Short mmCIF file of N, CA and C in Angstrom, two decimals:
data_model
loop_
_atom_site.label_atom_id
_atom_site.label_comp_id
_atom_site.label_asym_id
_atom_site.label_seq_id
_atom_site.Cartn_x
_atom_site.Cartn_y
_atom_site.Cartn_z
N MET A 1 107.86 153.98 81.43
CA MET A 1 107.24 154.40 82.33
C MET A 1 106.71 153.46 82.67
N ARG A 2 106.12 152.90 80.89
CA ARG A 2 104.76 152.24 81.42
C ARG A 2 105.46 150.77 80.17
N PHE A 3 106.25 150.66 79.29
CA PHE A 3 106.78 149.06 78.88
C PHE A 3 107.13 148.76 80.75
N PHE A 4 107.92 149.24 81.80
CA PHE A 4 108.34 148.74 82.56
C PHE A 4 106.82 148.34 83.92
N ALA A 5 106.15 148.97 83.26
CA ALA A 5 104.84 148.38 84.14
C ALA A 5 104.37 147.19 83.63
N VAL A 6 104.22 146.96 82.42
CA VAL A 6 103.63 145.85 81.82
C VAL A 6 104.38 144.46 81.34
N ALA A 7 106.13 144.80 81.66
CA ALA A 7 106.91 143.72 81.95
C ALA A 7 106.55 143.55 83.52
N ILE A 8 106.13 144.21 84.34
CA ILE A 8 106.46 143.73 85.75
C ILE A 8 105.31 142.86 85.58
N TRP A 9 104.56 143.29 85.49
CA TRP A 9 102.55 142.45 85.36
C TRP A 9 103.31 141.26 84.68
N MET A 10 103.80 140.67 82.99
CA MET A 10 103.75 140.05 83.00
C MET A 10 104.76 139.09 83.26
N LEU A 11 105.33 139.29 84.24
CA LEU A 11 105.88 138.31 85.01
C LEU A 11 105.70 138.14 86.92
N CYS A 12 105.07 139.01 86.72
CA CYS A 12 104.08 138.21 87.52
C CYS A 12 103.01 137.13 87.10
N LEU A 13 102.35 136.82 86.06
CA LEU A 13 101.70 136.76 85.45
C LEU A 13 102.22 134.87 85.31
N ALA A 14 103.99 134.63 84.59
CA ALA A 14 104.49 134.18 84.48
C ALA A 14 105.34 133.56 86.03
N GLY A 15 105.28 134.07 86.95
CA GLY A 15 105.27 133.06 87.72
C GLY A 15 104.00 132.72 88.47
N SER A 16 102.77 133.59 88.27
CA SER A 16 101.96 132.37 89.36
C SER A 16 101.63 131.20 88.27
N ALA A 17 101.57 130.72 86.66
CA ALA A 17 100.82 130.46 86.15
C ALA A 17 102.40 128.94 86.57
N ALA A 18 102.91 129.46 86.31
CA ALA A 18 104.66 128.44 87.01
C ALA A 18 103.90 127.62 88.94
N ALA A 19 103.00 128.38 89.66
CA ALA A 19 102.64 127.70 90.91
C ALA A 19 101.49 127.14 90.58
N ASN A 20 100.56 127.60 89.54
CA ASN A 20 99.40 126.26 89.51
C ASN A 20 99.96 124.97 88.95
N ASN A 21 100.67 124.87 87.98
CA ASN A 21 101.42 123.57 87.11
C ASN A 21 102.48 123.24 88.08
N ARG A 22 102.78 123.28 89.16
CA ARG A 22 104.05 123.19 90.48
C ARG A 22 102.79 121.49 90.91
N VAL A 23 103.38 120.38 90.15
CA VAL A 23 103.91 118.96 90.42
C VAL A 23 103.47 119.00 91.91
N GLU A 24 102.90 117.95 92.89
CA GLU A 24 102.60 116.95 94.36
C GLU A 24 103.10 116.05 94.34
N VAL A 25 103.47 115.32 94.92
CA VAL A 25 104.50 114.24 95.47
C VAL A 25 102.84 113.14 95.99
N PRO A 26 102.13 112.87 96.22
CA PRO A 26 101.78 111.89 97.12
C PRO A 26 101.65 111.51 98.08
N LEU A 27 103.09 112.20 98.71
CA LEU A 27 103.73 111.01 100.17
C LEU A 27 102.57 111.87 101.60
N GLY A 28 102.37 110.57 102.17
CA GLY A 28 101.86 110.64 103.32
C GLY A 28 100.69 110.02 104.10
N LEU A 29 99.44 110.57 104.76
CA LEU A 29 98.16 109.54 105.38
C LEU A 29 97.59 110.14 104.00
N TRP A 30 96.32 108.99 103.71
CA TRP A 30 95.92 109.48 102.53
C TRP A 30 94.24 108.73 103.82
N GLN A 31 92.95 109.23 103.49
CA GLN A 31 91.53 108.18 104.50
C GLN A 31 90.88 108.34 102.66
N THR A 32 90.83 106.83 102.82
CA THR A 32 90.04 106.09 101.47
C THR A 32 87.80 106.42 101.43
N GLU A 33 88.06 106.86 100.60
CA GLU A 33 86.45 106.59 100.53
C GLU A 33 85.10 105.39 101.18
N PRO A 34 84.75 105.51 101.27
CA PRO A 34 84.02 104.10 102.93
C PRO A 34 83.65 103.34 101.37
N ASP A 35 83.73 101.71 102.30
CA ASP A 35 83.47 101.12 101.20
C ASP A 35 81.74 101.24 101.84
N SER A 36 80.87 99.85 101.32
CA SER A 36 79.82 99.43 101.48
C SER A 36 79.41 99.28 102.85
N ILE A 37 80.00 98.88 103.84
CA ILE A 37 79.68 99.21 105.41
C ILE A 37 79.95 100.72 106.26
N GLY A 38 80.72 101.27 105.67
CA GLY A 38 80.90 102.66 105.79
C GLY A 38 82.31 102.53 106.30
N VAL A 39 83.49 101.19 106.57
CA VAL A 39 84.44 101.78 106.51
C VAL A 39 86.11 102.58 105.89
N VAL A 40 86.50 102.76 106.49
CA VAL A 40 87.67 103.85 105.65
C VAL A 40 88.24 102.66 106.15
N PHE A 41 89.54 103.24 105.01
CA PHE A 41 91.12 103.04 105.64
C PHE A 41 92.56 103.82 105.68
N TRP A 42 93.44 103.56 106.51
CA TRP A 42 94.04 105.40 105.75
C TRP A 42 95.66 104.57 105.27
N VAL A 43 95.71 105.09 104.81
CA VAL A 43 96.93 104.43 103.83
C VAL A 43 98.39 105.08 103.80
N ARG A 44 99.24 104.65 103.89
CA ARG A 44 100.60 105.18 104.43
C ARG A 44 100.93 105.02 102.88
N THR A 45 101.81 106.08 102.29
CA THR A 45 102.00 106.33 100.65
C THR A 45 103.18 106.39 100.83
N ARG A 46 104.97 106.27 100.64
CA ARG A 46 106.10 106.09 100.96
C ARG A 46 106.81 106.54 99.46
N ALA A 47 108.18 106.90 99.44
CA ALA A 47 108.81 106.77 98.70
C ALA A 47 109.49 105.10 98.97
N CYS A 48 109.75 104.49 96.63
CA CYS A 48 110.11 102.99 97.15
C CYS A 48 111.52 103.29 95.87
N GLY A 49 112.46 103.87 96.57
CA GLY A 49 112.91 104.40 95.22
C GLY A 49 112.48 104.91 94.64
N ARG A 50 112.56 105.10 93.18
CA ARG A 50 112.31 106.53 92.52
C ARG A 50 110.55 106.36 92.33
N SER A 51 110.07 104.81 92.86
CA SER A 51 108.37 104.53 92.77
C SER A 51 107.91 105.29 94.35
N LEU A 52 106.09 105.15 93.95
CA LEU A 52 105.87 105.33 94.73
C LEU A 52 105.09 103.72 95.63
N CYS A 53 105.24 104.05 96.64
CA CYS A 53 104.32 102.34 97.26
C CYS A 53 103.50 102.93 98.59
N ALA A 54 102.26 102.37 98.68
CA ALA A 54 101.26 102.35 100.29
C ALA A 54 100.73 100.82 100.65
N ARG A 55 101.23 101.56 101.46
CA ARG A 55 100.74 99.86 102.52
C ARG A 55 98.69 100.78 103.37
N VAL A 56 97.66 99.81 104.03
CA VAL A 56 96.74 99.87 104.53
C VAL A 56 97.54 100.40 106.23
N GLU A 57 97.52 101.46 107.02
CA GLU A 57 97.68 101.38 107.97
C GLU A 57 96.38 101.49 109.10
N ARG A 58 95.56 101.53 109.14
CA ARG A 58 94.45 101.06 110.02
C ARG A 58 93.58 101.00 109.17
N ALA A 59 92.35 101.08 109.94
CA ALA A 59 90.33 100.52 109.64
C ALA A 59 90.21 100.96 110.38
N LYS A 60 89.00 102.34 110.09
CA LYS A 60 88.30 103.13 110.88
C LYS A 60 86.38 102.77 111.12
N ASN A 61 85.90 103.03 111.47
CA ASN A 61 84.31 102.14 111.09
C ASN A 61 83.18 103.43 111.21
N ARG A 62 81.88 103.92 110.47
CA ARG A 62 81.29 104.92 111.12
C ARG A 62 81.58 105.70 112.21
N ARG A 63 82.54 105.87 113.41
CA ARG A 63 81.89 106.29 113.73
C ARG A 63 82.88 106.76 114.57
N GLY A 64 84.59 106.52 113.73
CA GLY A 64 85.82 107.35 113.40
C GLY A 64 86.35 105.99 114.25
N PHE A 65 85.72 104.87 114.96
CA PHE A 65 86.64 104.18 116.50
C PHE A 65 87.50 103.43 114.79
N ASP A 66 88.90 102.59 115.66
CA ASP A 66 89.56 101.32 114.96
C ASP A 66 89.67 100.55 114.99
N ALA A 67 88.49 100.08 113.38
CA ALA A 67 88.12 98.64 113.68
C ALA A 67 89.07 97.55 112.59
N PRO A 68 88.67 96.12 113.43
CA PRO A 68 90.06 95.37 113.19
C PRO A 68 89.79 95.20 111.40
N SER A 69 90.56 94.76 110.83
CA SER A 69 90.48 94.42 108.71
C SER A 69 92.29 93.51 109.08
N VAL A 70 91.79 92.07 108.08
CA VAL A 70 92.65 92.33 107.87
C VAL A 70 93.33 92.72 106.81
N SER A 71 92.76 93.71 105.69
CA SER A 71 93.54 94.69 105.01
C SER A 71 94.80 95.39 105.64
N VAL A 72 94.61 95.64 107.35
CA VAL A 72 95.70 96.60 108.24
C VAL A 72 96.95 95.82 107.63
N GLY A 73 98.18 96.73 107.37
CA GLY A 73 99.61 96.42 106.70
C GLY A 73 99.09 95.56 105.03
N ALA A 74 98.44 95.87 104.75
CA ALA A 74 98.47 94.95 103.43
C ALA A 74 98.45 95.68 102.53
N ARG A 75 99.70 95.71 100.74
CA ARG A 75 99.07 96.84 99.72
C ARG A 75 98.50 96.99 98.73
N VAL A 76 98.53 98.06 98.59
CA VAL A 76 97.82 98.76 98.64
C VAL A 76 97.58 99.63 96.90
N PHE A 77 99.54 99.45 96.58
CA PHE A 77 99.98 100.34 95.59
C PHE A 77 101.17 100.29 95.56
N TRP A 78 101.79 99.19 94.41
CA TRP A 78 103.51 99.66 93.84
C TRP A 78 104.65 99.52 92.96
N SER A 79 105.74 99.81 93.16
CA SER A 79 105.74 100.31 92.45
C SER A 79 104.94 100.93 91.10
N MET A 80 104.29 102.21 91.63
CA MET A 80 103.67 103.28 90.86
C MET A 80 104.73 104.54 90.26
N GLN A 81 104.89 103.98 88.86
CA GLN A 81 105.91 105.31 88.18
C GLN A 81 105.98 106.69 88.23
N PRO A 82 106.13 107.66 88.32
CA PRO A 82 105.91 108.34 87.88
C PRO A 82 105.79 109.31 86.68
N ARG A 83 105.28 110.51 86.05
CA ARG A 83 104.60 111.21 85.20
C ARG A 83 105.77 112.05 84.19
N PRO A 84 105.73 112.45 83.90
CA PRO A 84 105.86 113.63 83.40
C PRO A 84 105.18 115.01 83.85
N ASP A 85 103.46 115.08 83.67
CA ASP A 85 102.44 115.63 84.02
C ASP A 85 102.54 115.58 86.03
N GLY A 86 102.70 114.94 86.34
CA GLY A 86 102.86 114.36 87.76
C GLY A 86 102.11 113.61 88.64
N ALA A 87 101.40 112.63 87.33
CA ALA A 87 101.19 111.54 87.99
C ALA A 87 101.91 110.64 88.21
N PHE A 88 100.94 109.29 89.22
CA PHE A 88 101.86 107.75 89.67
C PHE A 88 101.02 107.38 88.71
N VAL A 89 101.54 105.49 87.87
CA VAL A 89 100.40 105.33 87.09
C VAL A 89 101.63 103.68 87.61
N GLY A 90 101.01 102.47 87.52
CA GLY A 90 101.39 101.27 88.11
C GLY A 90 99.44 100.34 88.41
N GLU A 91 99.83 99.76 89.52
CA GLU A 91 99.22 98.79 90.15
C GLU A 91 97.74 99.20 91.26
N TYR A 92 97.37 99.20 91.34
CA TYR A 92 97.18 98.72 92.23
C TYR A 92 95.46 97.51 93.26
N ARG A 93 95.36 97.51 93.79
CA ARG A 93 95.29 96.44 94.68
C ARG A 93 93.41 96.58 95.40
N ASP A 94 92.74 96.15 94.48
CA ASP A 94 91.67 96.21 94.77
C ASP A 94 91.09 95.15 95.88
N ARG A 95 90.82 95.62 96.76
CA ARG A 95 90.23 95.20 99.39
C ARG A 95 88.99 94.33 98.32
N ALA A 96 88.05 94.93 97.58
CA ALA A 96 86.75 94.89 97.34
C ALA A 96 86.66 93.37 96.67
N ALA A 97 88.11 93.36 95.49
CA ALA A 97 87.32 92.53 94.28
C ALA A 97 88.29 91.23 94.56
N ASN A 98 89.25 92.30 95.08
CA ASN A 98 90.70 90.83 94.96
C ASN A 98 91.71 90.52 94.11
N SER A 99 91.95 92.23 92.98
CA SER A 99 92.57 91.88 92.43
C SER A 99 93.14 92.74 91.70
N TYR A 100 94.20 93.29 90.91
CA TYR A 100 94.77 94.54 90.86
C TYR A 100 94.51 94.61 88.91
N LEU A 101 94.39 95.81 89.73
CA LEU A 101 93.53 97.13 88.89
C LEU A 101 95.50 97.91 88.31
N LYS A 102 94.89 98.22 86.69
CA LYS A 102 96.16 99.21 86.09
C LYS A 102 95.63 100.44 87.03
N SER A 103 96.23 101.61 87.45
CA SER A 103 95.94 102.58 88.22
C SER A 103 96.60 103.68 87.44
N ARG A 104 96.44 104.93 88.14
CA ARG A 104 97.32 106.23 87.76
C ARG A 104 96.59 107.23 88.81
N VAL A 105 97.22 107.78 90.30
CA VAL A 105 97.07 107.92 90.91
C VAL A 105 97.74 110.26 90.37
N GLU A 106 97.43 110.88 91.22
CA GLU A 106 97.78 112.60 90.88
C GLU A 106 97.15 113.20 92.87
N VAL A 107 97.64 113.84 92.32
CA VAL A 107 97.38 115.43 94.11
C VAL A 107 96.45 116.17 93.64
N PHE A 108 96.59 116.67 94.09
CA PHE A 108 95.49 118.64 93.59
C PHE A 108 94.82 118.62 94.60
N GLY A 109 95.90 119.36 95.68
CA GLY A 109 95.11 120.27 97.19
C GLY A 109 95.84 118.94 97.73
N LYS A 110 94.43 119.23 98.78
CA LYS A 110 94.34 117.85 99.71
C LYS A 110 93.42 116.18 99.16
N GLU A 111 93.12 116.62 97.68
CA GLU A 111 92.80 115.48 97.50
C GLU A 111 93.55 114.43 96.56
N LEU A 112 93.82 112.81 97.28
CA LEU A 112 94.67 112.49 96.06
C LEU A 112 93.55 111.46 95.01
N ARG A 113 93.58 111.72 93.46
CA ARG A 113 91.87 111.48 92.77
C ARG A 113 93.14 109.97 92.52
N LEU A 114 92.06 108.77 92.41
CA LEU A 114 92.41 107.46 91.44
C LEU A 114 91.12 107.07 91.21
N GLU A 115 92.43 106.88 89.93
CA GLU A 115 91.74 105.68 88.81
C GLU A 115 92.28 104.33 88.94
N ALA A 116 91.38 103.21 88.69
CA ALA A 116 91.53 102.23 88.72
C ALA A 116 91.06 101.30 87.90
N CYS A 117 91.63 101.23 86.52
CA CYS A 117 90.62 100.25 84.83
C CYS A 117 90.64 99.25 85.78
N ASP A 118 90.21 97.96 85.16
CA ASP A 118 90.40 96.81 84.59
C ASP A 118 89.88 96.50 83.00
N ASP A 119 89.10 95.10 82.41
CA ASP A 119 88.38 94.90 81.14
C ASP A 119 86.95 95.61 81.69
N GLY A 120 86.76 95.94 81.99
CA GLY A 120 85.02 96.25 82.58
C GLY A 120 85.25 97.38 82.61
N GLY A 121 85.44 98.42 82.62
CA GLY A 121 86.04 100.67 82.82
C GLY A 121 87.43 99.91 83.98
N CYS A 122 86.69 101.46 84.57
CA CYS A 122 87.32 102.68 85.49
C CYS A 122 86.42 103.33 86.13
N ARG A 123 87.06 103.14 87.44
CA ARG A 123 85.96 103.24 88.82
C ARG A 123 87.07 104.08 88.69
N ASN A 124 86.50 105.89 89.74
CA ASN A 124 87.85 106.75 90.55
C ASN A 124 86.99 106.81 92.02
N GLU A 125 87.67 107.19 92.22
CA GLU A 125 88.28 107.65 94.04
C GLU A 125 88.74 108.64 94.03
N ILE A 126 87.84 109.67 95.41
CA ILE A 126 89.15 110.67 96.26
C ILE A 126 89.19 110.12 96.74
N TRP A 127 90.80 109.93 97.15
CA TRP A 127 91.10 109.42 98.77
C TRP A 127 91.50 111.36 99.57
N MET A 128 91.17 111.42 100.82
CA MET A 128 91.72 112.90 101.31
C MET A 128 92.69 112.78 102.37
N ARG A 129 93.12 114.16 102.72
CA ARG A 129 94.87 113.29 102.97
C ARG A 129 94.09 113.81 104.44
N VAL A 130 94.51 113.12 104.96
CA VAL A 130 94.67 112.85 106.74
C VAL A 130 96.27 113.30 107.62
N ARG A 131 97.30 113.27 107.00
CA ARG A 131 98.65 114.49 107.64
C ARG A 131 99.40 113.93 106.35
#
């Protein structure tokens, strides 16, 4: 009986470890961090074949109202290739500097963590899931 109880306990641990290592694909609608004037963007991520792509869907001002922006409709990243660890790597368009940066995105619950790097170093952002 004791062996049976230990075996059940080990199976439960293995199941919870597998659930914690579940890979989440960052599909959906995400809100970026505010820029220097408080505008946030809603970015829609979607599958592009086996890759991940994203475009700006909306811009919101500090009060949460839609704001006009030339960035609406612009690509944010594309051809983000999946990695075995659940991350996606590719290019990210930095709207502030109007440059293209090597990037990596991962999802942790309701957060999308973006790391964008250039020759000067890397910067990290956390986007929150809207839908």
